[in-house]
């Protein structure tokens, strides 16, 4: 049976010679979202444009015409093209970039490839994504040696970049002091004291750093933290799940992380199930196997095939049968972004709306932004360019964290037990999705409730206003039904922090 | 934006109250294959029917309408249904069954969860699938202890089931005798002498239910029994089994671990496999791959209630396209409409036997399976190329690579047909998969193609 004749409907295709519609609700026609759904959460699952979804769908049918042909013949060149386009975007060589289904998978590939020794340290943060934290725990939980020791650096927001950097550096040094009986001589290739001979290496320290943490959704000074790692002889694994398509001007060749990971399906308009694992050539030897292990694994014991600079990419070409249309349609995602004006234009719009929308939302809710120093952070970057790698580095975030109009506790458990936190999260989720047809991520952090709004090119200020209305009502219901308070007629109570706004 | 109007086209939908067309070429209307393409290689990547594809595509669009709703609310109950229907098919409890992207992934989940000790043995076979053999090697290749030693039992076909079983049992015992000083006391729960938390060594064996090259059925249930008797952990790579082997009852055969690809023979969309871990062994699977939100640290309060949280850990292992897992339900509906597992496999099995025989006639060679024991829905037939009795006698390494490439290119580009082809024990073979859309004439056409191509090979490469 011939495959269905897939003719794109009007908004599943675009004429790249024509000007695109303006940013805002006019762009919703190119998105598969429900017309009346207010999506302020592309940060979680991403939203891909209809033309990309169409390209992936068409490719999926195309594969089925002669499955063997695609897998043996066509697949590899398409994959290489997709890898090249990503490599260009992040300042890497094509063979330093491979695709995996998602950031957690990429992170697991790196951490599970390290050969852990007794005495090694594996360091995360309290604000890291919990599957990453769990991966660290799992490795440390091994019943017998060999296994690393796990530590989590604590960050309680709000914090400035300078504060984060200070905490980070001092914690790293503290860990080394605490374990002064160990020899952390297994340092990464760019660090002082690096030697190639494995016999001379004893213990290592590996740190997982968020570029943009998940909840709260804040930009970390990760480039500085990578530099500090290098100075301290510590391996840096950057969980940049949110970075590609949100953070501009990433040049990994310059910044020099040891490993870097990002989700293309969050902000880059790729189909779900596409993430990038970047490993610079100097560290390829660490990644002995893909996860799962595939046909191209090179066993040192067998000796017939030797590893070279293409091995890392070859390992990851095929790691088992799966739907690879998400990898291969990356060029379609990038073409659409180009048509909209390119990375800078997209991010300028989204960043501005994130800041303004967040402020507006905080006013409606009578609360505050987490990033009260948002002005300060941007200014700090501009005013003190010597702290940044390039003087024109504008750290732009497309997410904003706004406090919810719910009581704040000053000691853990004062108001919110674990069950209450769960109950409130469930209530928020169901009310927002079912009743209000709107969504933003919500979470409990350092005694207070927050929502994280992410902004895309199809959002406008009115989306924040609608969400604000929804949250006010839902939080009132939560106070009455779960916290069993009588809610005052002046709800929400205005916070003094409004002065900042 | 309102979803594009996804009206199913012809072949993408069927009336369950009407009779299906007869098996054979009439069935091709429900598959996306090119009309004139002769596909005798269902075994590699599977062939999802158009109704399954179409449903998955529609679901893909549906998910995008409100992604948060689908992933946080809608997804889970449908996944549970998928798992339940697969569990029913293989005689397992639903809470012993999870879905993962593919068999290699499932295999890696098991082998990488074992905590290896110095002295442990990890045993595969010469016929083990490449990526699986590589996984075994990777684990043994760890530069320092602890790591298992890797061994591969050799099976050169043709072999009868009795010969396979005998060789397997004999080798296991030899291997243990060769290491008489190692206490292999870490035996699986159903073996004599099992003690929880044993700190001795273990032997883990990976056994194919149906091998890839050749596409031969192993007496895996009997081999599971041998493992149990010998105190060896059995990991069954049944990648080809579900939807091809009928009457699988894991509660009876009791392997320690079992995994299969739903996208090979069960008509699911590519990227769906099942991992079966009986409750007695779930304590071994500490983490999904990758580690998920539901990981439980051993010794924690949560662990006392949830154990290793096997099922919940595998509900969500990172953002991915969930459509393949959910396509199982559409796949099973379609198979039911065709007449169910027995009807489908009766047809395919008979065709594999008849087609294989006919192919051997056309090529003037022979079928590998002399006893009929080895054939389910795949038939291996000797290609008309020289057979060598010692390695290198006829074929250099380069020639082997060249011939494989030549076969593939000619078949796909010139003849518009395909079956898997491989070199085994000195001879060249093809492996033909019989599906509901195949007929004997497909095998005849393939024979014609192989005759011409092999002549070219004899003239140019050899």
PDB file of C-alpha atoms in Angstrom, chain A residues 1 3-4 9 11-12 28-29 31-35 37 41 44-45 48 50 53-54 57 60-61 63-69 71-72 101-102 104-105 108 112-113 115-117 129-131 134-135 138 141-146 265 271-272 289-295 297 299-302 318-321 323 429 433-434 437 439, chain B residues 1 4 9-10 12 28-29 31-35 37 41 45 48 50 53-54 57 61 63-69 71-73 101-102 104-105 108 112-113 115-117 129 131 134-135 137-138 140-146 199 263 269-270 286-293 295 297-298 316-321 408 412-413 416 418:
ATOM      1  CA  UNK A   1       0.000   0.000   0.000  1.00  0.00           C
ATOM      2  CA  UNK A   3       2.037   5.465   2.155  1.00  0.00           C
ATOM      3  CA  UNK A   4      -0.608   8.146   2.642  1.00  0.00           C
ATOM      4  CA  UNK A   9      -1.952  21.579   5.762  1.00  0.00           C
ATOM      5  CA  UNK A  11       0.378  25.865   8.843  1.00  0.00           C
ATOM      6  CA  UNK A  12       2.494  22.753   8.543  1.00  0.00           C
ATOM      7  CA  UNK A  28       0.099  30.202  17.566  1.00  0.00           C
ATOM      8  CA  UNK A  29      -1.137  29.106  14.175  1.00  0.00           C
ATOM      9  CA  UNK A  31       2.036  25.567  16.866  1.00  0.00           C
ATOM     10  CA  UNK A  32       0.001  22.425  17.542  1.00  0.00           C
ATOM     11  CA  UNK A  33      -1.271  23.763  20.883  1.00  0.00           C
ATOM     12  CA  UNK A  34      -4.971  24.047  21.552  1.00  0.00           C
ATOM     13  CA  UNK A  35      -6.185  27.491  20.608  1.00  0.00           C
ATOM     14  CA  UNK A  37      -4.707  26.712  26.084  1.00  0.00           C
ATOM     15  CA  UNK A  41       5.437  25.840  30.429  1.00  0.00           C
ATOM     16  CA  UNK A  44       9.122  21.112  30.687  1.00  0.00           C
ATOM     17  CA  UNK A  45       8.311  19.244  27.490  1.00  0.00           C
ATOM     18  CA  UNK A  48       7.564  21.955  18.429  1.00  0.00           C
ATOM     19  CA  UNK A  50       3.809  22.197  13.124  1.00  0.00           C
ATOM     20  CA  UNK A  53       6.077  17.773  13.499  1.00  0.00           C
ATOM     21  CA  UNK A  54       4.968  17.356   9.923  1.00  0.00           C
ATOM     22  CA  UNK A  57       5.616  12.431  10.572  1.00  0.00           C
ATOM     23  CA  UNK A  60       8.262   8.177   9.789  1.00  0.00           C
ATOM     24  CA  UNK A  61       6.008   7.036   6.954  1.00  0.00           C
ATOM     25  CA  UNK A  63      10.946   4.888   6.571  1.00  0.00           C
ATOM     26  CA  UNK A  64       8.225   2.253   6.385  1.00  0.00           C
ATOM     27  CA  UNK A  65       8.311   2.019   2.597  1.00  0.00           C
ATOM     28  CA  UNK A  66      11.580   0.128   2.657  1.00  0.00           C
ATOM     29  CA  UNK A  67      12.766  -0.009   6.300  1.00  0.00           C
ATOM     30  CA  UNK A  68      16.089  -1.657   5.470  1.00  0.00           C
ATOM     31  CA  UNK A  69      16.965   1.024   2.942  1.00  0.00           C
ATOM     32  CA  UNK A  71      18.447   2.162   8.128  1.00  0.00           C
ATOM     33  CA  UNK A  72      21.353   0.988   6.017  1.00  0.00           C
ATOM     34  CA  UNK A 101      16.961  10.605  23.659  1.00  0.00           C
ATOM     35  CA  UNK A 102      17.096  13.128  26.539  1.00  0.00           C
ATOM     36  CA  UNK A 104      18.956  12.444  31.725  1.00  0.00           C
ATOM     37  CA  UNK A 105      20.121   9.762  29.327  1.00  0.00           C
ATOM     38  CA  UNK A 108      23.747   8.795  32.725  1.00  0.00           C
ATOM     39  CA  UNK A 112      28.126   5.600  34.249  1.00  0.00           C
ATOM     40  CA  UNK A 113      31.151   5.613  31.966  1.00  0.00           C
ATOM     41  CA  UNK A 115      35.243   4.063  36.286  1.00  0.00           C
ATOM     42  CA  UNK A 116      34.600   4.916  39.912  1.00  0.00           C
ATOM     43  CA  UNK A 117      37.140   4.172  42.602  1.00  0.00           C
ATOM     44  CA  UNK A 129      17.046  18.064  38.569  1.00  0.00           C
ATOM     45  CA  UNK A 130      16.041  15.125  40.694  1.00  0.00           C
ATOM     46  CA  UNK A 131      16.731  12.372  38.176  1.00  0.00           C
ATOM     47  CA  UNK A 134      19.102  10.147  41.804  1.00  0.00           C
ATOM     48  CA  UNK A 135      21.718   9.022  39.312  1.00  0.00           C
ATOM     49  CA  UNK A 138      22.440   5.335  42.634  1.00  0.00           C
ATOM     50  CA  UNK A 141      24.568   3.519  46.703  1.00  0.00           C
ATOM     51  CA  UNK A 142      26.435   0.559  45.219  1.00  0.00           C
ATOM     52  CA  UNK A 143      26.461  -2.031  47.968  1.00  0.00           C
ATOM     53  CA  UNK A 144      30.202  -2.659  47.794  1.00  0.00           C
ATOM     54  CA  UNK A 145      33.266  -0.809  46.536  1.00  0.00           C
ATOM     55  CA  UNK A 146      34.086   0.492  44.006  1.00  0.00           C
ATOM     56  CA  UNK A 265      13.217  19.350  22.463  1.00  0.00           C
ATOM     57  CA  UNK A 271      10.647  16.704  18.252  1.00  0.00           C
ATOM     58  CA  UNK A 272      10.551  15.151  21.670  1.00  0.00           C
ATOM     59  CA  UNK A 289      30.552   2.777  25.638  1.00  0.00           C
ATOM     60  CA  UNK A 290      27.259   4.269  24.607  1.00  0.00           C
ATOM     61  CA  UNK A 291      24.267   3.546  26.821  1.00  0.00           C
ATOM     62  CA  UNK A 292      23.095   0.949  25.932  1.00  0.00           C
ATOM     63  CA  UNK A 293      26.211  -0.603  24.442  1.00  0.00           C
ATOM     64  CA  UNK A 294      25.937  -0.948  20.678  1.00  0.00           C
ATOM     65  CA  UNK A 295      27.426  -2.673  17.671  1.00  0.00           C
ATOM     66  CA  UNK A 297      31.756  -0.779  20.832  1.00  0.00           C
ATOM     67  CA  UNK A 299      36.867  -3.680  23.080  1.00  0.00           C
ATOM     68  CA  UNK A 300      40.470  -3.059  24.110  1.00  0.00           C
ATOM     69  CA  UNK A 301      40.820  -6.785  24.645  1.00  0.00           C
ATOM     70  CA  UNK A 302      40.030  -7.744  21.079  1.00  0.00           C
ATOM     71  CA  UNK A 318      22.847   3.290  16.529  1.00  0.00           C
ATOM     72  CA  UNK A 319      22.189   2.180  20.081  1.00  0.00           C
ATOM     73  CA  UNK A 320      19.255  -0.071  19.369  1.00  0.00           C
ATOM     74  CA  UNK A 321      16.131   0.253  17.300  1.00  0.00           C
ATOM     75  CA  UNK A 323      12.381   6.215  16.500  1.00  0.00           C
ATOM     76  CA  UNK A 429      -1.849  20.825  38.560  1.00  0.00           C
ATOM     77  CA  UNK A 433      -4.994  22.021  33.554  1.00  0.00           C
ATOM     78  CA  UNK A 434      -8.626  21.014  33.874  1.00  0.00           C
ATOM     79  CA  UNK A 437      -6.663  25.392  30.669  1.00  0.00           C
ATOM     80  CA  UNK A 439      -0.153  25.841  32.944  1.00  0.00           C
TER      81      UNK A 439
ATOM     82  CA  UNK B   1      -3.881  26.091  16.132  1.00  0.00           C
ATOM     83  CA  UNK B   4      -4.526  19.366  11.044  1.00  0.00           C
ATOM     84  CA  UNK B   9      -6.473   7.206   4.310  1.00  0.00           C
ATOM     85  CA  UNK B  10      -7.122   3.813   2.772  1.00  0.00           C
ATOM     86  CA  UNK B  12      -4.986   3.122   7.737  1.00  0.00           C
ATOM     87  CA  UNK B  28      -0.199  -5.586   1.710  1.00  0.00           C
ATOM     88  CA  UNK B  29      -2.883  -2.904   1.597  1.00  0.00           C
ATOM     89  CA  UNK B  31       1.127  -2.120   5.367  1.00  0.00           C
ATOM     90  CA  UNK B  32       3.182   0.899   4.373  1.00  0.00           C
ATOM     91  CA  UNK B  33       5.647  -1.061   2.252  1.00  0.00           C
ATOM     92  CA  UNK B  34       6.211  -0.011  -1.306  1.00  0.00           C
ATOM     93  CA  UNK B  35       3.914  -2.028  -3.542  1.00  0.00           C
ATOM     94  CA  UNK B  37       9.175  -4.098  -2.667  1.00  0.00           C
ATOM     95  CA  UNK B  41      13.258  -9.115   6.429  1.00  0.00           C
ATOM     96  CA  UNK B  45      13.144  -3.745  12.137  1.00  0.00           C
ATOM     97  CA  UNK B  48       4.056  -1.823  11.720  1.00  0.00           C
ATOM     98  CA  UNK B  50      -0.784   1.252   8.636  1.00  0.00           C
ATOM     99  CA  UNK B  53       1.197   3.907  12.358  1.00  0.00           C
ATOM    100  CA  UNK B  54      -1.753   6.115  11.744  1.00  0.00           C
ATOM    101  CA  UNK B  57       0.725   9.710  14.298  1.00  0.00           C
ATOM    102  CA  UNK B  61      -0.490  15.398  17.298  1.00  0.00           C
ATOM    103  CA  UNK B  63      -0.027  15.011  22.695  1.00  0.00           C
ATOM    104  CA  UNK B  64       1.031  18.403  21.369  1.00  0.00           C
ATOM    105  CA  UNK B  65      -2.317  20.039  22.067  1.00  0.00           C
ATOM    106  CA  UNK B  66      -1.622  20.260  25.795  1.00  0.00           C
ATOM    107  CA  UNK B  67       1.721  18.543  26.449  1.00  0.00           C
ATOM    108  CA  UNK B  68       1.525  18.980  30.225  1.00  0.00           C
ATOM    109  CA  UNK B  69      -1.870  17.334  30.367  1.00  0.00           C
ATOM    110  CA  UNK B  71       2.538  13.768  30.260  1.00  0.00           C
ATOM    111  CA  UNK B  72       1.277  14.495  33.751  1.00  0.00           C
ATOM    112  CA  UNK B  73      -2.247  13.107  33.600  1.00  0.00           C
ATOM    113  CA  UNK B 101      12.806   1.439  24.033  1.00  0.00           C
ATOM    114  CA  UNK B 102      14.370  -1.792  22.697  1.00  0.00           C
ATOM    115  CA  UNK B 104      19.372  -3.949  23.820  1.00  0.00           C
ATOM    116  CA  UNK B 105      18.229  -1.342  26.322  1.00  0.00           C
ATOM    117  CA  UNK B 108      21.709  -3.388  29.438  1.00  0.00           C
ATOM    118  CA  UNK B 112      24.380  -3.207  34.372  1.00  0.00           C
ATOM    119  CA  UNK B 113      22.265  -3.587  37.495  1.00  0.00           C
ATOM    120  CA  UNK B 115      26.761  -5.677  41.089  1.00  0.00           C
ATOM    121  CA  UNK B 116      29.730  -7.511  39.630  1.00  0.00           C
ATOM    122  CA  UNK B 117      32.409  -9.012  41.829  1.00  0.00           C
ATOM    123  CA  UNK B 129      23.514 -10.540  19.032  1.00  0.00           C
ATOM    124  CA  UNK B 131      25.313  -5.346  20.699  1.00  0.00           C
ATOM    125  CA  UNK B 134      29.509  -6.026  23.206  1.00  0.00           C
ATOM    126  CA  UNK B 135      27.666  -5.243  26.416  1.00  0.00           C
ATOM    127  CA  UNK B 137      32.594  -7.385  26.762  1.00  0.00           C
ATOM    128  CA  UNK B 138      32.205  -3.815  27.956  1.00  0.00           C
ATOM    129  CA  UNK B 140      34.378  -7.400  31.430  1.00  0.00           C
ATOM    130  CA  UNK B 141      36.633  -4.714  29.963  1.00  0.00           C
ATOM    131  CA  UNK B 142      36.485  -2.503  33.060  1.00  0.00           C
ATOM    132  CA  UNK B 143      40.128  -1.630  33.681  1.00  0.00           C
ATOM    133  CA  UNK B 144      40.014  -2.509  37.341  1.00  0.00           C
ATOM    134  CA  UNK B 145      38.199  -4.928  39.576  1.00  0.00           C
ATOM    135  CA  UNK B 146      35.469  -5.564  40.309  1.00  0.00           C
ATOM    136  CA  UNK B 199      28.521 -12.542  49.116  1.00  0.00           C
ATOM    137  CA  UNK B 263       8.273  -3.699  17.325  1.00  0.00           C
ATOM    138  CA  UNK B 269       5.664   1.151  16.476  1.00  0.00           C
ATOM    139  CA  UNK B 270       9.413   1.114  16.530  1.00  0.00           C
ATOM    140  CA  UNK B 286      18.051  -1.073  41.570  1.00  0.00           C
ATOM    141  CA  UNK B 287      17.830   1.544  38.852  1.00  0.00           C
ATOM    142  CA  UNK B 288      16.214   1.999  35.483  1.00  0.00           C
ATOM    143  CA  UNK B 289      18.429   3.206  32.651  1.00  0.00           C
ATOM    144  CA  UNK B 290      18.597   6.119  32.839  1.00  0.00           C
ATOM    145  CA  UNK B 291      17.904   6.607  36.540  1.00  0.00           C
ATOM    146  CA  UNK B 292      14.509   8.182  37.111  1.00  0.00           C
ATOM    147  CA  UNK B 293      12.476  10.276  39.519  1.00  0.00           C
ATOM    148  CA  UNK B 295      14.701   5.777  42.232  1.00  0.00           C
ATOM    149  CA  UNK B 297      17.906   4.483  47.844  1.00  0.00           C
ATOM    150  CA  UNK B 298      18.448   1.079  49.468  1.00  0.00           C
ATOM    151  CA  UNK B 316       9.171   7.648  33.072  1.00  0.00           C
ATOM    152  CA  UNK B 317      12.876   7.540  32.301  1.00  0.00           C
ATOM    153  CA  UNK B 318      13.225  10.952  30.726  1.00  0.00           C
ATOM    154  CA  UNK B 319      11.391  12.822  28.042  1.00  0.00           C
ATOM    155  CA  UNK B 320      10.866  10.767  24.930  1.00  0.00           C
ATOM    156  CA  UNK B 321       8.193  10.011  22.406  1.00  0.00           C
ATOM    157  CA  UNK B 408      22.885  -5.461   0.420  1.00  0.00           C
ATOM    158  CA  UNK B 412      17.996  -3.057  -2.292  1.00  0.00           C
ATOM    159  CA  UNK B 413      18.978  -1.015  -5.330  1.00  0.00           C
ATOM    160  CA  UNK B 416      13.976  -4.105  -4.704  1.00  0.00           C
ATOM    161  CA  UNK B 418      15.593  -7.852   0.979  1.00  0.00           C
TER     162      UNK B 418
END
